[in-house]
Short mmCIF file of C-alpha atoms in Angstrom, two decimals:
data_model
loop_
_atom_site.label_atom_id
_atom_site.label_comp_id
_atom_site.label_asym_id
_atom_site.label_seq_id
_atom_site.Cartn_x
_atom_site.Cartn_y
_atom_site.Cartn_z
CA MET A 1 25.40 14.98 11.21
CA PRO A 2 29.01 16.26 11.38
CA ARG A 3 30.71 16.45 14.78
CA SER A 4 30.87 20.25 14.64
CA LYS A 5 27.14 20.47 14.04
CA VAL A 6 26.37 18.16 16.92
CA LEU A 7 28.51 20.35 19.15
CA GLN A 8 26.47 23.35 18.04
CA CYS A 9 23.28 21.49 18.93
CA LEU A 10 24.61 20.56 22.34
CA SER A 11 25.82 24.06 22.93
CA ALA A 12 22.35 25.38 22.14
CA VAL A 13 20.85 23.03 24.69
CA SER A 14 23.45 23.98 27.28
CA LYS A 15 22.24 27.57 27.09
CA SER A 16 18.70 26.52 27.96
CA LYS A 17 17.25 26.75 31.46
CA PHE A 18 18.15 23.10 32.17
CA SER A 19 21.37 22.27 33.98
CA VAL A 20 22.05 18.55 33.75
CA PRO A 21 24.97 16.09 33.98
CA GLY A 22 24.50 14.50 30.54
CA VAL A 23 22.83 14.62 27.13
CA LEU A 24 22.05 12.00 24.50
CA PHE A 25 21.64 12.91 20.84
CA HIS A 26 19.75 10.10 19.12
CA ALA A 27 20.25 10.35 15.35
CA ARG A 28 17.32 8.10 14.37
CA CYS A 29 14.69 10.53 15.61
CA GLY A 30 16.88 13.63 15.80
CA SER A 31 16.03 14.11 19.47
CA LEU A 32 18.12 15.38 22.34
CA ILE A 33 17.45 13.60 25.63
CA LEU A 34 18.76 15.22 28.78
CA PHE A 35 19.65 13.23 31.89
CA GLN A 36 19.35 14.51 35.42
CA LYS A 37 20.33 11.13 36.78
CA VAL A 38 23.26 9.26 35.30
CA SER A 39 21.87 5.90 36.46
CA GLU A 40 19.24 6.30 33.74
CA ILE A 41 21.87 6.01 31.01
CA SER A 42 21.93 2.21 30.79
CA SER A 43 18.17 1.79 30.46
CA VAL A 44 17.92 4.46 27.78
CA PHE A 45 20.86 2.91 25.90
CA ASN A 46 19.00 -0.37 25.77
CA CYS A 47 15.84 1.29 24.44
CA CYS A 48 17.34 3.84 22.06
CA LEU A 49 20.62 2.47 20.85
CA GLY A 50 19.57 -1.00 19.75
CA THR A 51 19.41 0.21 16.16
CA GLN A 52 21.75 0.70 13.25
CA HIS A 53 21.68 4.46 13.77
CA SER A 54 24.30 6.45 15.61
CA SER A 55 23.75 8.23 18.88
CA LEU A 56 26.10 10.49 20.80
CA LEU A 57 26.23 10.76 24.57
CA HIS A 58 28.23 12.90 26.93
CA CYS A 59 28.11 12.92 30.69
CA SER A 60 30.20 14.72 33.24
CA SER A 61 33.71 13.33 33.52
CA SER A 62 33.13 12.21 37.10
CA LYS A 63 30.63 9.66 35.77
CA GLN A 64 32.79 8.46 32.90
CA ASN A 65 33.10 4.97 34.41
CA VAL A 66 29.29 4.58 34.31
CA LEU A 67 29.29 5.70 30.69
CA ASP A 68 32.02 3.23 29.73
CA GLU A 69 30.18 0.34 31.39
CA SER A 70 26.94 1.31 29.65
CA PHE A 71 28.70 1.33 26.29
CA ARG A 72 30.08 -2.16 26.88
CA ASN A 73 26.74 -3.58 28.03
CA CYS A 74 24.85 -2.07 25.13
CA ARG A 75 27.43 -3.25 22.61
CA ASP A 76 27.27 -6.81 23.94
CA LYS A 77 23.48 -6.88 24.00
CA HIS A 78 22.77 -5.36 20.61
CA ALA A 79 25.94 -6.24 18.68
CA VAL A 80 26.25 -2.68 17.42
CA LYS A 81 29.32 -0.52 17.12
CA LEU A 82 29.49 2.06 19.87
CA THR A 83 32.34 4.52 20.05
CA PRO A 84 32.90 6.72 23.09
CA PHE A 85 33.67 10.24 21.90
CA PRO A 86 36.19 12.41 23.69
CA THR A 87 34.91 14.79 26.30
CA PRO A 88 33.91 17.49 26.71
CA TRP A 89 30.92 17.22 24.37
CA PHE A 90 28.72 19.05 26.80
CA PRO A 91 29.72 21.66 29.36
CA ARG A 92 30.00 20.14 32.81
CA ALA A 93 26.92 20.92 34.84
CA THR A 94 25.24 19.56 37.89
CA SER A 95 21.68 19.71 39.08
CA PRO A 96 19.59 17.79 41.60
CA GLY A 97 16.62 15.70 40.57
CA SER A 98 15.94 12.43 38.86
CA LYS A 99 13.37 13.22 36.18
CA LEU A 100 14.15 12.35 32.56
CA VAL A 101 13.55 15.39 30.35
CA SER A 102 13.04 15.10 26.58
CA PHE A 103 12.89 17.76 23.89
CA PRO A 104 10.05 16.73 21.53
CA TYR A 105 10.52 19.80 19.36
CA PHE A 106 14.13 19.06 18.45
CA THR A 107 13.12 17.03 15.39
CA CYS A 108 15.36 16.17 12.47
CA ALA A 109 13.78 18.98 10.48
CA HIS A 110 14.57 21.59 13.11
CA LEU A 111 18.15 20.43 13.52
CA ARG A 112 18.76 20.19 9.78
CA ASP A 113 17.30 23.62 9.03
CA LYS A 114 19.09 25.33 11.87
CA TYR A 115 22.48 23.70 11.89
CA SER A 116 23.35 21.92 8.70
CA SER A 117 22.66 21.22 5.04
CA ALA A 118 22.55 17.46 5.60
CA GLU A 119 20.54 15.19 3.31
CA PRO A 120 16.80 15.16 4.13
CA THR A 121 15.70 12.42 6.50
CA PRO A 122 13.41 10.02 4.60
CA TYR A 123 10.81 10.09 7.37
CA LEU A 124 10.42 12.77 10.00
CA ASP A 125 7.49 11.60 12.07
CA GLY A 126 7.06 8.65 14.35
CA PRO A 127 7.51 7.41 17.89
CA THR A 128 10.74 6.25 19.48
CA LEU A 129 11.20 3.02 21.38
CA LEU A 130 10.82 5.02 24.56
CA GLU A 131 7.27 5.84 23.44
CA CYS A 132 6.35 2.62 21.63
CA SER A 133 8.06 -0.57 22.66
CA THR A 134 5.27 -2.96 21.60
CA PRO A 135 3.25 -3.52 18.40
CA GLN A 136 0.06 -2.50 20.22
CA ALA A 137 1.63 0.79 21.28
CA ALA A 138 2.77 1.47 17.71
CA VAL A 139 -0.74 0.85 16.39
CA LYS A 140 -2.21 3.24 18.96
CA TRP A 141 0.38 5.94 18.26
CA TRP A 142 -0.17 5.81 14.50
CA ASN A 143 -3.94 5.48 14.81
CA ASP A 144 -3.95 8.75 16.74
CA SER A 145 -1.66 10.35 14.16
CA PHE A 146 -3.79 9.15 11.24
CA LEU A 147 -6.92 10.49 12.94
CA LYS A 148 -5.27 13.88 13.29
CA TRP A 149 -4.32 13.89 9.60
CA GLY A 150 -7.70 12.67 8.38
CA VAL A 151 -6.43 9.36 7.00
CA PRO A 152 -9.35 6.96 6.33
CA ASP A 153 -9.59 3.75 8.38
CA PRO A 154 -6.78 4.86 10.71
CA GLU A 155 -6.69 1.87 13.05
CA VAL A 156 -7.00 -0.70 10.25
CA SER A 157 -4.22 1.05 8.32
CA ALA A 158 -1.91 1.01 11.33
CA GLU A 159 -2.69 -2.63 12.09
CA PHE A 160 -2.00 -3.79 8.54
CA ILE A 161 1.33 -1.95 8.42
CA VAL A 162 2.54 -3.14 11.82
CA ALA A 163 1.52 -6.72 11.03
CA HIS A 164 3.27 -6.52 7.65
CA VAL A 165 6.54 -5.29 9.15
CA LEU A 166 6.44 -8.11 11.68
CA GLY A 167 5.82 -10.74 9.00
CA PHE A 168 2.07 -11.31 9.37
CA LYS A 169 -0.93 -10.74 7.12
CA GLN A 170 -3.34 -9.71 9.88
CA PHE A 171 -2.77 -7.95 13.17
CA HIS A 172 -4.83 -10.50 15.12
CA GLU A 173 -2.59 -13.27 13.78
CA MET A 174 0.43 -11.41 15.09
CA LEU A 175 -1.19 -10.98 18.52
CA CYS A 176 -1.79 -14.72 18.78
CA GLN A 177 1.85 -15.56 18.10
CA ARG A 178 3.68 -12.53 19.44
CA SER A 179 1.46 -11.11 22.17
CA GLN A 180 4.31 -10.34 24.58
CA GLY A 181 7.00 -9.42 22.06
CA LEU A 182 8.84 -6.09 22.08
CA LEU A 183 9.73 -4.14 18.96
CA THR A 184 13.33 -3.79 17.89
CA GLY A 185 14.71 -0.49 16.69
CA ASN A 186 14.81 -1.69 13.09
CA GLU A 187 11.18 -2.86 13.24
CA LEU A 188 10.01 0.49 14.59
CA ASP A 189 12.06 2.29 11.95
CA GLN A 190 10.27 0.34 9.23
CA ILE A 191 6.85 0.88 10.82
CA ASN A 192 7.47 4.61 10.99
CA LYS A 193 8.70 4.72 7.41
CA LEU A 194 5.64 2.91 6.04
CA CYS A 195 3.17 4.77 8.25
CA ASN A 196 4.54 8.07 6.98
CA LYS A 197 3.68 6.86 3.48
CA ARG A 198 0.15 6.13 4.65
CA LYS A 199 -0.03 9.62 6.14
CA GLU A 200 0.67 10.87 2.61
CA ARG A 201 -2.43 8.87 1.57
CA VAL A 202 -0.55 6.10 -0.22
CA PRO A 203 -2.99 3.13 -0.28
CA VAL A 204 -2.26 0.42 2.26
CA GLN A 205 -2.22 -2.11 -0.60
CA TYR A 206 0.72 -0.35 -2.26
CA ILE A 207 2.51 0.00 1.06
CA VAL A 208 2.38 -3.68 2.01
CA GLY A 209 2.82 -4.78 -1.62
CA ASP A 210 0.23 -7.52 -1.82
CA TRP A 211 -3.47 -8.01 -1.18
CA ASP A 212 -5.90 -10.88 -0.87
CA PHE A 213 -8.35 -11.40 -3.71
CA ARG A 214 -10.71 -14.29 -3.05
CA ASP A 215 -8.29 -16.99 -1.83
CA LEU A 216 -5.29 -15.63 -3.73
CA GLU A 217 -2.47 -13.33 -2.66
CA ILE A 218 -2.05 -10.80 -5.46
CA VAL A 219 1.01 -8.55 -5.75
CA VAL A 220 -0.03 -4.94 -6.18
CA ARG A 221 2.19 -2.07 -7.26
CA GLN A 222 1.69 1.60 -8.04
CA PRO A 223 0.16 2.77 -10.36
CA VAL A 224 -1.61 -0.45 -11.35
CA PHE A 225 -5.28 -0.52 -10.43
CA ILE A 226 -5.93 -2.17 -7.04
CA PRO A 227 -8.51 -4.99 -7.18
CA ARG A 228 -11.61 -4.16 -5.14
CA PRO A 229 -13.56 -6.56 -2.92
CA GLU A 230 -16.74 -6.25 -5.01
CA THR A 231 -14.87 -7.52 -8.07
CA GLU A 232 -14.60 -10.87 -6.31
CA MET A 233 -18.35 -11.16 -6.86
CA LEU A 234 -17.88 -10.70 -10.61
CA VAL A 235 -15.56 -13.72 -10.59
CA ASP A 236 -18.11 -15.67 -8.53
CA VAL A 237 -20.81 -14.95 -11.09
CA ILE A 238 -18.61 -15.94 -14.03
CA VAL A 239 -17.19 -19.20 -12.68
CA GLY A 240 -20.64 -20.16 -11.42
CA HIS A 241 -21.98 -19.99 -14.97
CA TYR A 242 -19.53 -22.49 -16.48
CA SER A 243 -18.60 -26.07 -15.61
CA VAL A 244 -15.07 -26.99 -14.57
CA ASP A 245 -14.51 -29.30 -17.53
CA GLU A 246 -15.36 -26.76 -20.26
CA GLU A 247 -12.52 -25.79 -22.58
CA LEU A 248 -13.04 -22.05 -22.76
CA HIS A 249 -10.99 -19.17 -24.11
CA PHE A 250 -11.59 -15.93 -22.20
CA LEU A 251 -10.54 -12.42 -23.19
CA GLU A 252 -10.00 -9.98 -20.34
CA ILE A 253 -9.88 -6.32 -21.33
CA GLY A 254 -8.07 -4.24 -18.73
CA SER A 255 -6.22 -6.87 -16.72
CA GLY A 256 -4.69 -4.58 -14.09
CA SER A 257 -2.94 -6.87 -11.61
CA GLY A 258 -4.42 -9.99 -13.26
CA ALA A 259 -6.68 -10.77 -10.31
CA ILE A 260 -9.78 -11.58 -12.40
CA SER A 261 -8.07 -13.71 -15.04
CA ILE A 262 -5.95 -15.65 -12.57
CA SER A 263 -8.96 -16.34 -10.35
CA ILE A 264 -10.90 -17.68 -13.34
CA LEU A 265 -8.02 -19.94 -14.33
CA LYS A 266 -7.74 -21.26 -10.79
CA GLU A 267 -11.45 -22.14 -10.75
CA LEU A 268 -11.73 -23.43 -14.34
CA PRO A 269 -8.75 -25.74 -14.97
CA CYS A 270 -9.59 -26.36 -18.64
CA ALA A 271 -9.84 -22.66 -19.51
CA CYS A 272 -7.23 -20.29 -20.93
CA VAL A 273 -7.12 -16.49 -20.98
CA THR A 274 -5.83 -13.77 -23.26
CA ALA A 275 -5.51 -10.52 -21.32
CA ILE A 276 -4.75 -7.00 -22.50
CA ASP A 277 -4.10 -3.70 -20.76
CA CYS A 278 -3.06 -0.29 -22.05
CA ASN A 279 -0.54 0.13 -19.19
CA GLU A 280 2.79 -1.65 -19.67
CA GLU A 281 3.24 -1.78 -15.89
CA ALA A 282 -0.07 -3.61 -15.56
CA VAL A 283 1.00 -6.11 -18.22
CA LYS A 284 4.23 -6.82 -16.34
CA LEU A 285 2.38 -7.19 -13.04
CA THR A 286 -0.22 -9.54 -14.53
CA ILE A 287 2.57 -11.75 -15.88
CA GLU A 288 4.36 -11.67 -12.52
CA ASN A 289 1.22 -12.72 -10.66
CA ALA A 290 0.43 -15.42 -13.21
CA ILE A 291 3.89 -16.91 -12.72
CA ARG A 292 3.70 -16.69 -8.93
CA LEU A 293 0.35 -18.47 -8.91
CA GLY A 294 1.26 -21.07 -11.50
CA VAL A 295 -1.14 -20.27 -14.36
CA GLN A 296 1.28 -18.70 -16.84
CA ASP A 297 1.02 -21.68 -19.22
CA ARG A 298 -2.67 -20.95 -19.80
CA MET A 299 -2.40 -17.20 -20.08
CA SER A 300 -1.04 -14.70 -22.62
CA VAL A 301 -0.82 -11.00 -21.80
CA HIS A 302 -0.40 -8.07 -24.19
CA CYS A 303 -0.12 -4.29 -24.00
CA ALA A 304 -3.02 -3.17 -26.20
CA THR A 305 -6.32 -1.30 -26.19
CA ILE A 306 -9.75 -1.91 -27.69
CA THR A 307 -10.69 0.93 -30.02
CA SER A 308 -12.34 1.17 -33.42
CA GLU A 309 -9.37 -0.76 -34.82
CA LEU A 310 -8.66 -4.22 -33.45
CA PRO A 311 -5.11 -4.70 -32.08
CA ASN A 312 -2.96 -7.25 -33.92
CA CYS A 313 -2.63 -9.48 -30.84
CA LEU A 314 -6.37 -10.21 -30.98
CA LYS A 315 -6.81 -10.71 -34.71
CA GLY A 316 -7.75 -14.23 -35.77
CA PHE A 317 -9.18 -15.26 -32.37
CA SER A 318 -12.78 -16.10 -31.50
CA PHE A 319 -13.33 -15.99 -27.76
CA ASP A 320 -15.93 -17.84 -25.77
CA ALA A 321 -16.33 -14.94 -23.36
CA ILE A 322 -15.16 -11.40 -22.71
CA VAL A 323 -14.58 -10.20 -19.15
CA SER A 324 -13.90 -6.62 -18.18
CA ASN A 325 -13.84 -4.30 -15.21
CA PRO A 326 -13.24 -1.29 -17.45
CA PRO A 327 -12.63 2.35 -16.49
CA TYR A 328 -16.16 3.58 -15.89
CA ILE A 329 -15.98 6.72 -13.74
CA PRO A 330 -17.42 9.77 -15.59
CA THR A 331 -14.90 12.53 -16.16
CA GLN A 332 -16.83 15.02 -14.02
CA ASP A 333 -16.68 12.65 -11.05
CA MET A 334 -12.92 12.16 -11.09
CA ASP A 335 -12.28 15.20 -8.89
CA ASN A 336 -14.48 13.71 -6.17
CA LEU A 337 -12.35 10.60 -5.69
CA ASP A 338 -10.27 10.02 -2.57
CA PRO A 339 -6.60 11.09 -2.64
CA GLU A 340 -5.60 7.42 -2.41
CA ILE A 341 -7.14 6.92 -5.87
CA VAL A 342 -6.46 10.23 -7.59
CA LEU A 343 -2.82 10.56 -6.52
CA TYR A 344 -1.61 7.00 -6.95
CA GLU A 345 -3.73 4.85 -9.28
CA ASP A 346 -3.51 5.05 -13.06
CA GLU A 347 -6.15 7.44 -14.38
CA ARG A 348 -6.54 5.31 -17.50
CA ALA A 349 -7.91 2.51 -15.31
CA LEU A 350 -10.48 4.85 -13.79
CA CYS A 351 -11.86 7.45 -16.18
CA GLY A 352 -14.47 6.21 -18.65
CA GLY A 353 -15.18 9.46 -20.49
CA SER A 354 -18.05 11.91 -20.15
CA ASP A 355 -20.62 9.26 -19.23
CA GLY A 356 -18.23 6.51 -18.12
CA LEU A 357 -19.15 4.24 -21.06
CA ASP A 358 -16.36 4.92 -23.57
CA VAL A 359 -14.50 1.61 -23.17
CA ILE A 360 -17.72 -0.37 -22.77
CA ARG A 361 -18.99 0.97 -26.11
CA ASP A 362 -15.69 0.06 -27.80
CA ILE A 363 -15.93 -3.50 -26.46
CA LEU A 364 -19.54 -3.92 -27.62
CA SER A 365 -18.73 -2.48 -31.04
CA ASN A 366 -15.93 -5.03 -31.51
CA ALA A 367 -17.83 -8.05 -30.21
CA ARG A 368 -18.55 -9.33 -33.74
CA HIS A 369 -14.80 -9.38 -34.47
CA LEU A 370 -13.85 -11.06 -31.21
CA MET A 371 -16.47 -13.56 -30.15
CA LYS A 372 -17.97 -16.88 -31.02
CA SER A 373 -21.70 -16.75 -31.52
CA GLY A 374 -23.44 -17.51 -28.26
CA GLY A 375 -20.56 -16.13 -26.20
CA PHE A 376 -21.15 -13.97 -23.15
CA ILE A 377 -19.75 -10.58 -22.16
CA TRP A 378 -19.34 -9.91 -18.45
CA PHE A 379 -18.96 -6.34 -17.15
CA GLU A 380 -18.46 -4.61 -13.86
CA ALA A 381 -19.66 -1.04 -14.13
CA ASP A 382 -21.27 1.82 -12.28
CA THR A 383 -24.69 1.04 -10.86
CA LYS A 384 -26.21 3.62 -13.22
CA HIS A 385 -24.69 2.00 -16.32
CA PRO A 386 -26.90 -1.04 -17.00
CA GLU A 387 -29.69 1.24 -18.13
CA GLY A 388 -27.29 3.29 -20.29
CA ILE A 389 -25.87 0.12 -21.86
CA GLN A 390 -29.33 -1.14 -22.74
CA GLU A 391 -30.29 2.17 -24.31
CA TRP A 392 -27.10 2.24 -26.39
CA LEU A 393 -27.71 -1.33 -27.62
CA ARG A 394 -31.24 -0.43 -28.71
CA ASN A 395 -29.75 2.31 -30.88
CA ASN A 396 -26.91 0.07 -32.17
CA GLN A 397 -28.55 -3.24 -33.01
CA ASP A 398 -25.91 -4.02 -35.62
CA THR A 399 -23.58 -5.01 -32.77
CA CYS A 400 -25.68 -8.20 -32.41
CA VAL A 401 -25.29 -7.94 -28.64
CA GLU A 402 -28.24 -8.46 -26.32
CA PHE A 403 -28.48 -7.41 -22.71
CA VAL A 404 -29.27 -10.48 -20.57
CA ARG A 405 -29.37 -9.44 -16.92
CA THR A 406 -27.66 -7.70 -14.02
CA PHE A 407 -26.22 -9.10 -10.78
CA GLN A 408 -26.13 -7.33 -7.43
CA ASP A 409 -23.09 -6.38 -5.42
CA TYR A 410 -22.66 -6.60 -1.63
CA ASN A 411 -24.99 -3.62 -1.19
CA ASP A 412 -27.71 -5.03 -3.48
CA ARG A 413 -26.89 -2.60 -6.27
CA SER A 414 -26.82 -3.56 -9.94
CA ARG A 415 -23.05 -3.70 -10.38
CA PHE A 416 -22.47 -6.56 -12.87
CA SER A 417 -23.95 -7.13 -16.30
CA GLN A 418 -24.22 -10.20 -18.53
CA LEU A 419 -24.64 -9.73 -22.29
CA LEU A 420 -24.94 -12.22 -25.15
CA TYR A 421 -23.39 -12.02 -28.60
CA GLN A 422 -25.36 -13.77 -31.33
CA HIS A 423 -24.14 -13.81 -34.92
CA PRO A 424 -26.99 -12.78 -37.24
CA THR A 425 -27.03 -16.16 -39.02
CA ASN A 426 -27.53 -17.94 -35.69
CA LYS A 427 -30.46 -15.87 -34.55
#
C-alpha cells in the first residue's frame, strides 16, 4: 500500500475514540494494532514481523529510542529488512492504560476498498500469529471457520492442510515430532492460503497435491478424477484373482490419475498395462505417476475413448483383461453432487448418461474386438448397475459377454462386477 494511503488509514484511526501512543499497520493481514503501552512493541514485533511482509509502526517521538531498539532486535532475530519511517506517521497522543487494542474489522478488503485501488490480496481470511502461534491453534481456528461455512469434515481438512504445510502426511505424525513447535509467519501464511481454498470447497486432495491409494502416494491435480478409497477394493479383487508370475496384458479404460493401473503393476510384476483416458490432463498425470513409481516401462498411456469405433491405439491388440472405473453417475443425479465434485472434477469422469451405463455399454460392445477369449472384464459401478448390466447383456447376446458375479464394497453393497468374454468358437 502506498505511503500516502497508509497515512490516510492512520489518520482515520486517529479520529476514532482511542487516544494511544502508537499504531502498527501489519500488511500481511491488513490490520491496525493500537498500543496503549509502548513496552508491548517488542513482543508484538516478534510475533507479527517475523514474515516477509512489510509492517509500519509509529510511536510518539518521546519513545523513539524504544522503537529503534525494537527494530534492531527484530531484524537480528528474524533476518528481515526493517526500515524506520520518519515521524510523524501518527498524531502524537497520550492515554493511560496498558491494554492492547486490535481492530478486527480493518481487513485488507476494507482498506483496499476505502483507500486504494491496490491489487487484490490473494487470501483475505485467516488468523495472525497473535491468534495462532501453534499448529494446534491453527487447526482449531480453521475448524471453527470451516464449520461456519459448512465445509465437510472441517477438522480433518484443517489437520491435513496444517500437516502438509509443515511437511507431514498426517497431523498425528506432526504432533509426535513437533509437539512444542511454534509456527513461523511464512508457515501461517501458507496455511491460511490453502485453508481459504478449502473454504471455497476445493478438495483437500487437490490442495495438498497427493493422496494415498493403497500403499502408494499418487499425485492428484485438478480436474483429474480423484481416486476413491472404495476403488482400492477393486484392485484387491483383481490382483487376488491372478498369480504374480502370470504374463498379462491389461487394458484400463479411464485411467484418471493412474492409481488402478499402477497398483496392478506393483502387485503383478509380470503384467503390463495399456491405459486410455479422454482427458489429456489425465493422460499426462498417469504418465507422471507411472514414472514417479517406476512402472513406466510396463505401461503405455493414450488419449482416446471407447465408442462404436475402436481408437487406432487399441487396434491389433488382444487383452487378457479390461479394467474400468468408468463415469457412471446418471445425468439427473449430477446436480446432487457435492460442490467439491461438481466444481472441480472433470464432468467426463463422472457423468454416465441418462442411466449411468453409456460407457459400460460401449466397453461391452467392443469386447470382441479387444479381448482374448476367456478374458475378464472388471468394473466399478453404481450399486444399482449390476442388475442393469445383466439385463442389457440378455438383450445383446452377440457381445459374447457373460456376467459372472459381483463383489461388495466397504458397506456391503454390490459395487464391483466381474464379467467373462468367450469367443463363440470357444463356447
